[in-house]
Amino acid sequence: MISVGNEKHNVKRKLQIWGFSFLVATGLLLRCSDENVVKQISQLRYEINGEAQGTTYNIVYFTDSLVVQKREIDSILYQMDLAASIWVDHSVISQVNQNQQTRFPIENDDFHFFEDNFNLSKQVYHATQGAYNPTVGRLVNAWGFGFKNKEKMDSTKVDSLLVSVGFDDNQMWVEKGDSLIFNKVNPQSNLDFNGIAQGYSVDVLANYFLSVGIENYMIEVGGELIAHGKKADGSLWKIGIDQPVEGNYERVLSATIKLENVAVATSGNYRKFYEEDGMRYSHTINPFTGFPVQHSLLSATVVMNNCGLADAFATSFMVLGVEKSKEVIFQNPELGINVYLIYSDENGALHTYTSSGLKKHLEEL
């Protein structure tokens, strides 16, 4: 999980959910110690908090004039639901899951948002050699981590569900002509963009802020975020990375990261799990075996230029584990993947790995 803090210290606070637009304008001061003068900063600070996609969002931005309203944010996030939410019966993803071939009008914004998630998923699928696979939804549900009750799971049941897992280019694809056509070979295969859609939503919101001329902002949806520009006092945005502590204990920070024009996503197995017959089952399902993953990696924080990609890579690294995640990073230098991994040894002691491109921006606590 990610906590947002200021430059001097980190303050834990619970995000408030408002049913109306919450805008705060404050005059910020920058104290210049060497000249012993105080300079008034002209940019005003605004904050919007809300609820969407089964989670919360939190936006802070600085501007001199134009104000983005909460209703605009909610409208964009609602459109994301119409494209990629399996909880919305008439969404694009729900329609393609219900049919082997689905047609849409050529001018369909919802489909284009869906297609973006699909294409980004393909990119991460190939880069991780299948570790990121958005067709594991039936297995996720069967193991009790989706929107259905857990089923009785054994190797026979898992094998029967593995036939629905398939994301190769010859199994699912989009055709474009007089209409937009989504095809899938296996009618049992369903898509679930849970591992990428929130990060993608952050990208869409960030692009909207840039399109209206706001360049200094931090946008967070469900823990995935983008920090762009700087705060009004000229300092960089700063976030905290939680230690992987089980249960509902007070959160303790493992590290802080200074951010400028980058996205951050974190995935972990230390909070979403259950125990049964002495075995622990994490919410991350291995698409190769059909079983919950079992390895030492507890938390993967990914820093990239694109939040959707960061979200999907963080998900896939929880499948791969520490060493194979490093291999993906080294094999794809053009993607600019930076990570902060927290893992345990055989005695339960915590260790970390920080990629070289992140070391100068990260401080371990």
Short mmCIF file of C-alpha atoms in Angstrom, two decimals:
data_model
loop_
_atom_site.label_atom_id
_atom_site.label_comp_id
_atom_site.label_asym_id
_atom_site.label_seq_id
_atom_site.Cartn_x
_atom_site.Cartn_y
_atom_site.Cartn_z
CA MET A 1 0.00 0.00 0.00
CA ILE A 2 1.02 3.60 -0.57
CA SER A 3 0.71 6.42 1.93
CA VAL A 4 0.96 10.07 0.94
CA GLY A 5 3.13 12.30 3.10
CA ASN A 6 4.70 15.75 3.01
CA GLU A 7 8.35 16.75 2.62
CA LYS A 8 9.11 17.16 6.32
CA HIS A 9 7.37 14.16 7.78
CA ASN A 10 4.83 11.49 7.00
CA VAL A 11 1.38 11.83 8.50
CA LYS A 12 -1.00 8.90 8.44
CA ARG A 13 -4.55 10.00 7.72
CA LYS A 14 -7.66 8.21 6.65
CA LEU A 15 -9.06 9.37 3.33
CA GLN A 16 -12.43 11.01 3.79
CA ILE A 17 -15.26 10.23 1.44
CA TRP A 18 -17.30 13.26 0.51
CA GLY A 19 -20.63 13.35 -1.29
CA PHE A 20 -19.87 16.81 -2.61
CA SER A 21 -16.93 18.67 -4.09
CA PHE A 22 -14.35 19.44 -1.45
CA LEU A 23 -12.16 22.33 -2.56
CA VAL A 24 -9.60 23.96 -0.30
CA ALA A 25 -7.76 27.13 -1.27
CA THR A 26 -4.77 28.03 0.86
CA GLY A 27 -1.97 30.51 0.51
CA LEU A 28 1.29 28.62 0.81
CA LEU A 29 4.49 30.15 2.14
CA LEU A 30 8.05 29.38 1.15
CA ARG A 31 10.64 30.45 3.71
CA CYS A 32 14.05 31.27 2.27
CA SER A 33 16.39 30.71 5.20
CA ASP A 34 19.48 32.14 3.53
CA GLU A 35 17.80 35.48 2.78
CA ASN A 36 15.47 35.45 5.81
CA VAL A 37 12.50 36.52 3.70
CA VAL A 38 9.05 35.08 3.17
CA LYS A 39 7.66 34.75 -0.36
CA GLN A 40 3.94 34.39 -1.07
CA ILE A 41 3.19 31.56 -3.48
CA SER A 42 0.46 32.44 -5.95
CA GLN A 43 -0.81 28.94 -6.75
CA LEU A 44 -3.76 27.69 -4.74
CA ARG A 45 -4.14 24.16 -3.41
CA TYR A 46 -7.29 22.18 -4.17
CA GLU A 47 -8.32 18.72 -3.04
CA ILE A 48 -11.00 16.33 -4.30
CA ASN A 49 -11.88 13.08 -2.54
CA GLY A 50 -14.43 10.50 -3.55
CA GLU A 51 -15.46 6.92 -3.99
CA ALA A 52 -15.33 4.89 -7.22
CA GLN A 53 -14.45 1.45 -8.59
CA GLY A 54 -15.05 -0.18 -5.20
CA THR A 55 -12.38 1.99 -3.57
CA THR A 56 -11.53 5.63 -2.90
CA TYR A 57 -9.75 8.32 -4.85
CA ASN A 58 -7.79 11.33 -3.68
CA ILE A 59 -6.62 14.23 -5.85
CA VAL A 60 -4.49 17.23 -4.87
CA TYR A 61 -3.60 19.91 -7.41
CA PHE A 62 -2.31 23.46 -7.64
CA THR A 63 -3.61 26.14 -9.96
CA ASP A 64 -4.05 29.92 -10.15
CA SER A 65 -7.43 29.96 -11.83
CA LEU A 66 -9.09 26.92 -13.40
CA VAL A 67 -10.77 24.56 -10.94
CA VAL A 68 -11.64 20.95 -11.75
CA GLN A 69 -14.90 19.90 -10.11
CA LYS A 70 -15.68 16.60 -8.43
CA ARG A 71 -18.49 15.90 -10.91
CA GLU A 72 -15.94 15.94 -13.75
CA ILE A 73 -13.79 13.34 -11.98
CA ASP A 74 -16.80 11.16 -11.20
CA SER A 75 -17.94 11.37 -14.82
CA ILE A 76 -14.58 10.14 -16.13
CA LEU A 77 -14.42 7.30 -13.62
CA TYR A 78 -18.00 6.31 -14.50
CA GLN A 79 -17.00 6.06 -18.13
CA MET A 80 -14.13 3.77 -17.07
CA ASP A 81 -16.74 1.54 -15.43
CA LEU A 82 -18.75 1.45 -18.66
CA ALA A 83 -15.64 0.23 -20.44
CA ALA A 84 -13.87 -2.13 -18.06
CA SER A 85 -15.95 -3.01 -15.00
CA ILE A 86 -17.16 -6.61 -14.69
CA TRP A 87 -19.56 -5.32 -12.02
CA VAL A 88 -21.55 -3.36 -14.63
CA ASP A 89 -23.80 -5.70 -16.63
CA HIS A 90 -23.84 -3.57 -19.78
CA SER A 91 -20.15 -2.55 -19.76
CA VAL A 92 -18.01 -3.39 -22.78
CA ILE A 93 -16.04 -6.02 -20.87
CA SER A 94 -19.25 -7.66 -19.61
CA GLN A 95 -20.55 -7.85 -23.17
CA VAL A 96 -17.39 -9.44 -24.55
CA ASN A 97 -17.38 -11.91 -21.66
CA GLN A 98 -20.91 -13.00 -22.53
CA ASN A 99 -20.26 -13.59 -26.24
CA GLN A 100 -17.73 -15.31 -28.45
CA GLN A 101 -17.90 -12.42 -30.94
CA THR A 102 -19.15 -8.94 -30.05
CA ARG A 103 -19.72 -5.98 -32.38
CA PHE A 104 -19.63 -2.30 -31.44
CA PRO A 105 -20.13 0.91 -33.44
CA ILE A 106 -16.89 2.27 -34.91
CA GLU A 107 -17.32 5.49 -32.91
CA ASN A 108 -17.55 4.12 -29.39
CA ASP A 109 -15.49 5.81 -26.67
CA ASP A 110 -16.29 3.07 -24.15
CA PHE A 111 -14.86 0.44 -26.50
CA HIS A 112 -11.71 2.50 -27.09
CA PHE A 113 -11.10 2.70 -23.33
CA PHE A 114 -11.68 -1.05 -23.15
CA GLU A 115 -9.29 -1.59 -26.07
CA ASP A 116 -6.59 0.47 -24.33
CA ASN A 117 -6.79 -1.84 -21.31
CA PHE A 118 -6.73 -4.85 -23.63
CA ASN A 119 -3.66 -3.65 -25.55
CA LEU A 120 -1.75 -2.63 -22.42
CA SER A 121 -2.56 -6.04 -20.94
CA LYS A 122 -1.16 -7.69 -24.08
CA GLN A 123 2.05 -5.69 -23.71
CA VAL A 124 2.59 -6.82 -20.11
CA TYR A 125 1.47 -10.38 -20.94
CA HIS A 126 4.22 -10.68 -23.55
CA ALA A 127 6.86 -8.89 -21.45
CA THR A 128 6.24 -11.26 -18.52
CA GLN A 129 5.81 -14.34 -20.74
CA GLY A 130 2.27 -14.82 -19.49
CA ALA A 131 2.68 -14.05 -15.78
CA TYR A 132 0.21 -11.21 -16.21
CA ASN A 133 -2.95 -12.77 -17.59
CA PRO A 134 -6.36 -11.06 -17.33
CA THR A 135 -8.24 -14.30 -18.15
CA VAL A 136 -7.75 -15.90 -14.71
CA GLY A 137 -11.05 -14.47 -13.46
CA ARG A 138 -12.84 -17.82 -13.16
CA LEU A 139 -10.02 -19.14 -11.00
CA VAL A 140 -9.96 -15.98 -8.87
CA ASN A 141 -13.69 -16.39 -8.22
CA ALA A 142 -13.40 -20.10 -7.50
CA TRP A 143 -10.67 -19.48 -4.94
CA GLY A 144 -12.94 -16.97 -3.18
CA PHE A 145 -11.24 -13.70 -4.15
CA GLY A 146 -13.81 -12.45 -6.66
CA PHE A 147 -17.51 -11.75 -6.43
CA LYS A 148 -18.55 -15.35 -5.76
CA ASN A 149 -18.23 -17.60 -2.73
CA LYS A 150 -15.25 -19.91 -2.58
CA GLU A 151 -15.73 -23.31 -4.16
CA LYS A 152 -14.27 -26.61 -3.02
CA MET A 153 -10.87 -26.56 -4.72
CA ASP A 154 -8.61 -29.47 -5.63
CA SER A 155 -6.34 -30.28 -8.57
CA THR A 156 -9.24 -31.67 -10.62
CA LYS A 157 -11.29 -28.52 -10.14
CA VAL A 158 -8.31 -26.31 -10.93
CA ASP A 159 -7.56 -28.24 -14.13
CA SER A 160 -11.16 -27.85 -15.27
CA LEU A 161 -10.92 -24.07 -14.81
CA LEU A 162 -7.48 -23.71 -16.39
CA VAL A 163 -9.03 -24.37 -19.81
CA SER A 164 -10.61 -20.91 -19.56
CA VAL A 165 -7.19 -19.23 -19.22
CA GLY A 166 -5.94 -18.06 -22.61
CA PHE A 167 -4.69 -14.66 -23.74
CA ASP A 168 -2.45 -15.42 -26.73
CA ASP A 169 -2.87 -13.27 -29.83
CA ASN A 170 -4.59 -16.14 -31.67
CA GLN A 171 -7.10 -16.61 -28.82
CA MET A 172 -8.40 -13.05 -28.40
CA TRP A 173 -8.18 -10.14 -30.84
CA VAL A 174 -9.91 -7.03 -32.16
CA GLU A 175 -10.96 -6.49 -35.78
CA LYS A 176 -11.65 -3.05 -37.21
CA GLY A 177 -13.75 -2.39 -40.31
CA ASP A 178 -17.23 -0.98 -40.63
CA SER A 179 -17.59 -1.89 -36.94
CA LEU A 180 -15.40 -2.88 -34.00
CA ILE A 181 -15.40 -6.64 -33.43
CA PHE A 182 -13.98 -8.43 -30.42
CA ASN A 183 -13.26 -12.12 -31.01
CA LYS A 184 -12.31 -14.95 -28.70
CA VAL A 185 -11.74 -18.57 -29.67
CA ASN A 186 -12.68 -20.09 -26.31
CA PRO A 187 -16.19 -19.06 -25.18
CA GLN A 188 -15.23 -20.01 -21.60
CA SER A 189 -12.49 -17.34 -21.47
CA ASN A 190 -13.44 -14.18 -19.62
CA LEU A 191 -11.48 -10.95 -19.19
CA ASP A 192 -10.93 -9.19 -15.87
CA PHE A 193 -8.91 -5.94 -15.90
CA ASN A 194 -8.78 -5.68 -12.12
CA GLY A 195 -4.97 -5.70 -12.25
CA ILE A 196 -4.69 -2.75 -14.65
CA ALA A 197 -7.93 -0.73 -14.82
CA GLN A 198 -7.35 1.44 -11.75
CA GLY A 199 -3.88 2.38 -12.95
CA TYR A 200 -5.29 3.11 -16.39
CA SER A 201 -8.01 5.28 -14.81
CA VAL A 202 -5.28 7.33 -13.14
CA ASP A 203 -3.64 7.84 -16.56
CA VAL A 204 -6.93 9.03 -18.07
CA LEU A 205 -7.50 11.48 -15.21
CA ALA A 206 -3.93 12.74 -15.51
CA ASN A 207 -4.36 13.35 -19.23
CA TYR A 208 -7.54 15.29 -18.49
CA PHE A 209 -5.75 17.57 -16.03
CA LEU A 210 -3.01 18.25 -18.58
CA SER A 211 -5.61 18.92 -21.29
CA VAL A 212 -7.14 21.74 -19.23
CA GLY A 213 -3.76 23.26 -18.41
CA ILE A 214 -3.15 21.92 -14.88
CA GLU A 215 0.37 20.52 -14.59
CA ASN A 216 0.97 20.23 -10.84
CA TYR A 217 -1.10 17.42 -9.35
CA MET A 218 -1.14 14.11 -7.52
CA ILE A 219 -3.91 11.70 -8.52
CA GLU A 220 -4.51 8.48 -6.57
CA VAL A 221 -7.16 5.82 -7.19
CA GLY A 222 -7.17 2.75 -4.96
CA GLY A 223 -3.49 3.17 -4.10
CA GLU A 224 -2.26 3.61 -7.69
CA LEU A 225 -1.10 7.14 -8.43
CA ILE A 226 0.61 9.69 -10.64
CA ALA A 227 2.54 12.69 -9.34
CA HIS A 228 3.13 15.42 -11.92
CA GLY A 229 5.01 18.69 -11.62
CA LYS A 230 5.69 19.99 -8.13
CA LYS A 231 3.94 21.38 -5.11
CA ALA A 232 3.42 25.12 -4.82
CA ASP A 233 6.52 25.58 -2.67
CA GLY A 234 8.65 24.01 -5.40
CA SER A 235 9.20 20.73 -3.53
CA LEU A 236 8.67 17.29 -5.05
CA TRP A 237 5.72 15.06 -4.22
CA LYS A 238 6.55 12.42 -1.63
CA ILE A 239 4.81 9.13 -0.82
CA GLY A 240 5.35 6.40 1.73
CA ILE A 241 5.51 2.64 1.09
CA ASP A 242 3.96 0.52 3.84
CA GLN A 243 5.74 -2.33 5.53
CA PRO A 244 3.95 -5.61 4.71
CA VAL A 245 2.27 -6.09 8.08
CA GLU A 246 -0.58 -8.58 8.31
CA GLY A 247 -3.95 -7.74 9.79
CA ASN A 248 -5.34 -4.35 10.74
CA TYR A 249 -2.32 -3.09 12.62
CA GLU A 250 -1.13 0.49 12.59
CA ARG A 251 0.64 1.05 9.30
CA VAL A 252 4.39 1.47 9.47
CA LEU A 253 6.35 2.93 6.57
CA SER A 254 9.17 0.95 5.02
CA ALA A 255 10.40 3.73 2.71
CA THR A 256 9.55 7.09 1.15
CA ILE A 257 9.93 8.04 -2.52
CA LYS A 258 10.22 11.49 -4.07
CA LEU A 259 8.26 11.71 -7.32
CA GLU A 260 8.16 13.98 -10.35
CA ASN A 261 6.21 13.11 -13.51
CA VAL A 262 6.00 9.40 -12.72
CA ALA A 263 3.39 6.81 -11.77
CA VAL A 264 3.49 4.38 -8.85
CA ALA A 265 1.59 1.15 -8.24
CA THR A 266 1.93 -1.37 -5.43
CA SER A 267 0.67 -4.94 -5.16
CA GLY A 268 0.97 -7.23 -2.15
CA ASN A 269 -0.23 -10.53 -0.71
CA TYR A 270 0.04 -9.70 2.98
CA ARG A 271 -3.50 -8.38 3.51
CA LYS A 272 -5.69 -10.27 1.04
CA PHE A 273 -5.49 -13.94 2.03
CA TYR A 274 -7.27 -16.58 4.03
CA GLU A 275 -6.18 -19.67 5.93
CA GLU A 276 -7.80 -23.08 5.60
CA ASP A 277 -6.67 -26.42 7.04
CA GLY A 278 -3.37 -24.87 8.09
CA MET A 279 -2.62 -23.53 4.59
CA ARG A 280 -2.47 -19.86 3.60
CA TYR A 281 -4.00 -18.84 0.26
CA SER A 282 -3.07 -15.46 -1.24
CA HIS A 283 -5.33 -13.53 -3.61
CA THR A 284 -2.73 -13.65 -6.43
CA ILE A 285 -3.46 -16.60 -8.71
CA ASN A 286 -0.67 -18.14 -10.76
CA PRO A 287 -2.06 -18.34 -14.33
CA PHE A 288 0.26 -21.26 -15.14
CA THR A 289 -0.78 -23.54 -12.26
CA GLY A 290 -4.20 -22.15 -11.33
CA PHE A 291 -3.23 -22.11 -7.64
CA PRO A 292 -2.53 -19.11 -5.36
CA VAL A 293 1.13 -18.12 -5.44
CA GLN A 294 3.43 -19.20 -2.63
CA HIS A 295 6.79 -17.46 -2.49
CA SER A 296 8.74 -14.96 -0.41
CA LEU A 297 7.76 -11.73 -2.22
CA LEU A 298 5.37 -9.77 -0.01
CA SER A 299 5.09 -6.41 -1.77
CA ALA A 300 6.03 -5.03 -5.20
CA THR A 301 6.11 -1.28 -5.82
CA VAL A 302 6.60 -0.30 -9.47
CA VAL A 303 7.56 3.19 -10.68
CA MET A 304 7.05 3.96 -14.39
CA ASN A 305 5.81 6.69 -16.71
CA ASN A 306 2.50 4.89 -17.27
CA CYS A 307 0.27 3.99 -14.30
CA GLY A 308 -1.68 1.27 -16.14
CA LEU A 309 1.55 -0.52 -17.01
CA ALA A 310 2.91 -0.02 -13.48
CA ASP A 311 -0.29 -1.53 -12.07
CA ALA A 312 -0.09 -4.59 -14.33
CA PHE A 313 3.63 -5.15 -13.76
CA ALA A 314 3.15 -4.93 -9.98
CA THR A 315 0.47 -7.61 -10.29
CA SER A 316 2.66 -9.83 -12.45
CA PHE A 317 5.67 -9.48 -10.14
CA MET A 318 3.59 -10.92 -7.31
CA VAL A 319 3.17 -13.99 -9.54
CA LEU A 320 6.84 -14.18 -10.54
CA GLY A 321 8.63 -13.58 -7.25
CA VAL A 322 11.84 -11.63 -6.67
CA GLU A 323 14.38 -13.19 -9.04
CA LYS A 324 12.10 -13.63 -12.05
CA SER A 325 10.82 -10.08 -11.58
CA LYS A 326 14.40 -8.84 -11.81
CA GLU A 327 14.79 -10.78 -15.05
CA VAL A 328 11.76 -9.05 -16.57
CA ILE A 329 13.19 -5.64 -15.65
CA PHE A 330 16.61 -6.42 -17.15
CA GLN A 331 15.11 -7.93 -20.31
CA ASN A 332 12.88 -4.90 -21.00
CA PRO A 333 15.07 -1.81 -20.41
CA GLU A 334 13.07 0.24 -22.92
CA LEU A 335 10.05 0.16 -20.59
CA GLY A 336 11.87 2.01 -17.80
CA ILE A 337 10.62 -0.24 -14.98
CA ASN A 338 11.87 0.64 -11.49
CA VAL A 339 10.92 -1.40 -8.44
CA TYR A 340 11.04 -1.57 -4.69
CA LEU A 341 10.49 -5.18 -3.60
CA ILE A 342 9.93 -6.35 -0.03
CA TYR A 343 10.42 -10.05 0.66
CA SER A 344 11.07 -12.42 3.54
CA ASP A 345 13.73 -15.05 4.11
CA GLU A 346 13.22 -18.56 5.48
CA ASN A 347 13.25 -17.15 9.05
CA GLY A 348 10.62 -14.53 8.31
CA ALA A 349 13.02 -11.57 8.36
CA LEU A 350 12.23 -8.80 5.89
CA HIS A 351 14.60 -7.78 3.09
CA THR A 352 14.31 -5.27 0.25
CA TYR A 353 15.52 -4.82 -3.31
CA THR A 354 15.67 -1.39 -4.99
CA SER A 355 16.39 -1.06 -8.70
CA SER A 356 19.26 1.26 -9.62
CA GLY A 357 17.06 3.91 -11.24
CA LEU A 358 15.06 4.37 -8.04
CA LYS A 359 17.83 4.50 -5.45
CA LYS A 360 18.45 8.26 -5.58
CA HIS A 361 14.73 8.96 -5.09
CA LEU A 362 14.03 6.40 -2.33
CA GLU A 363 14.83 6.57 1.36
CA GLU A 364 14.38 3.49 3.53
CA LEU A 365 13.19 4.13 7.08
#
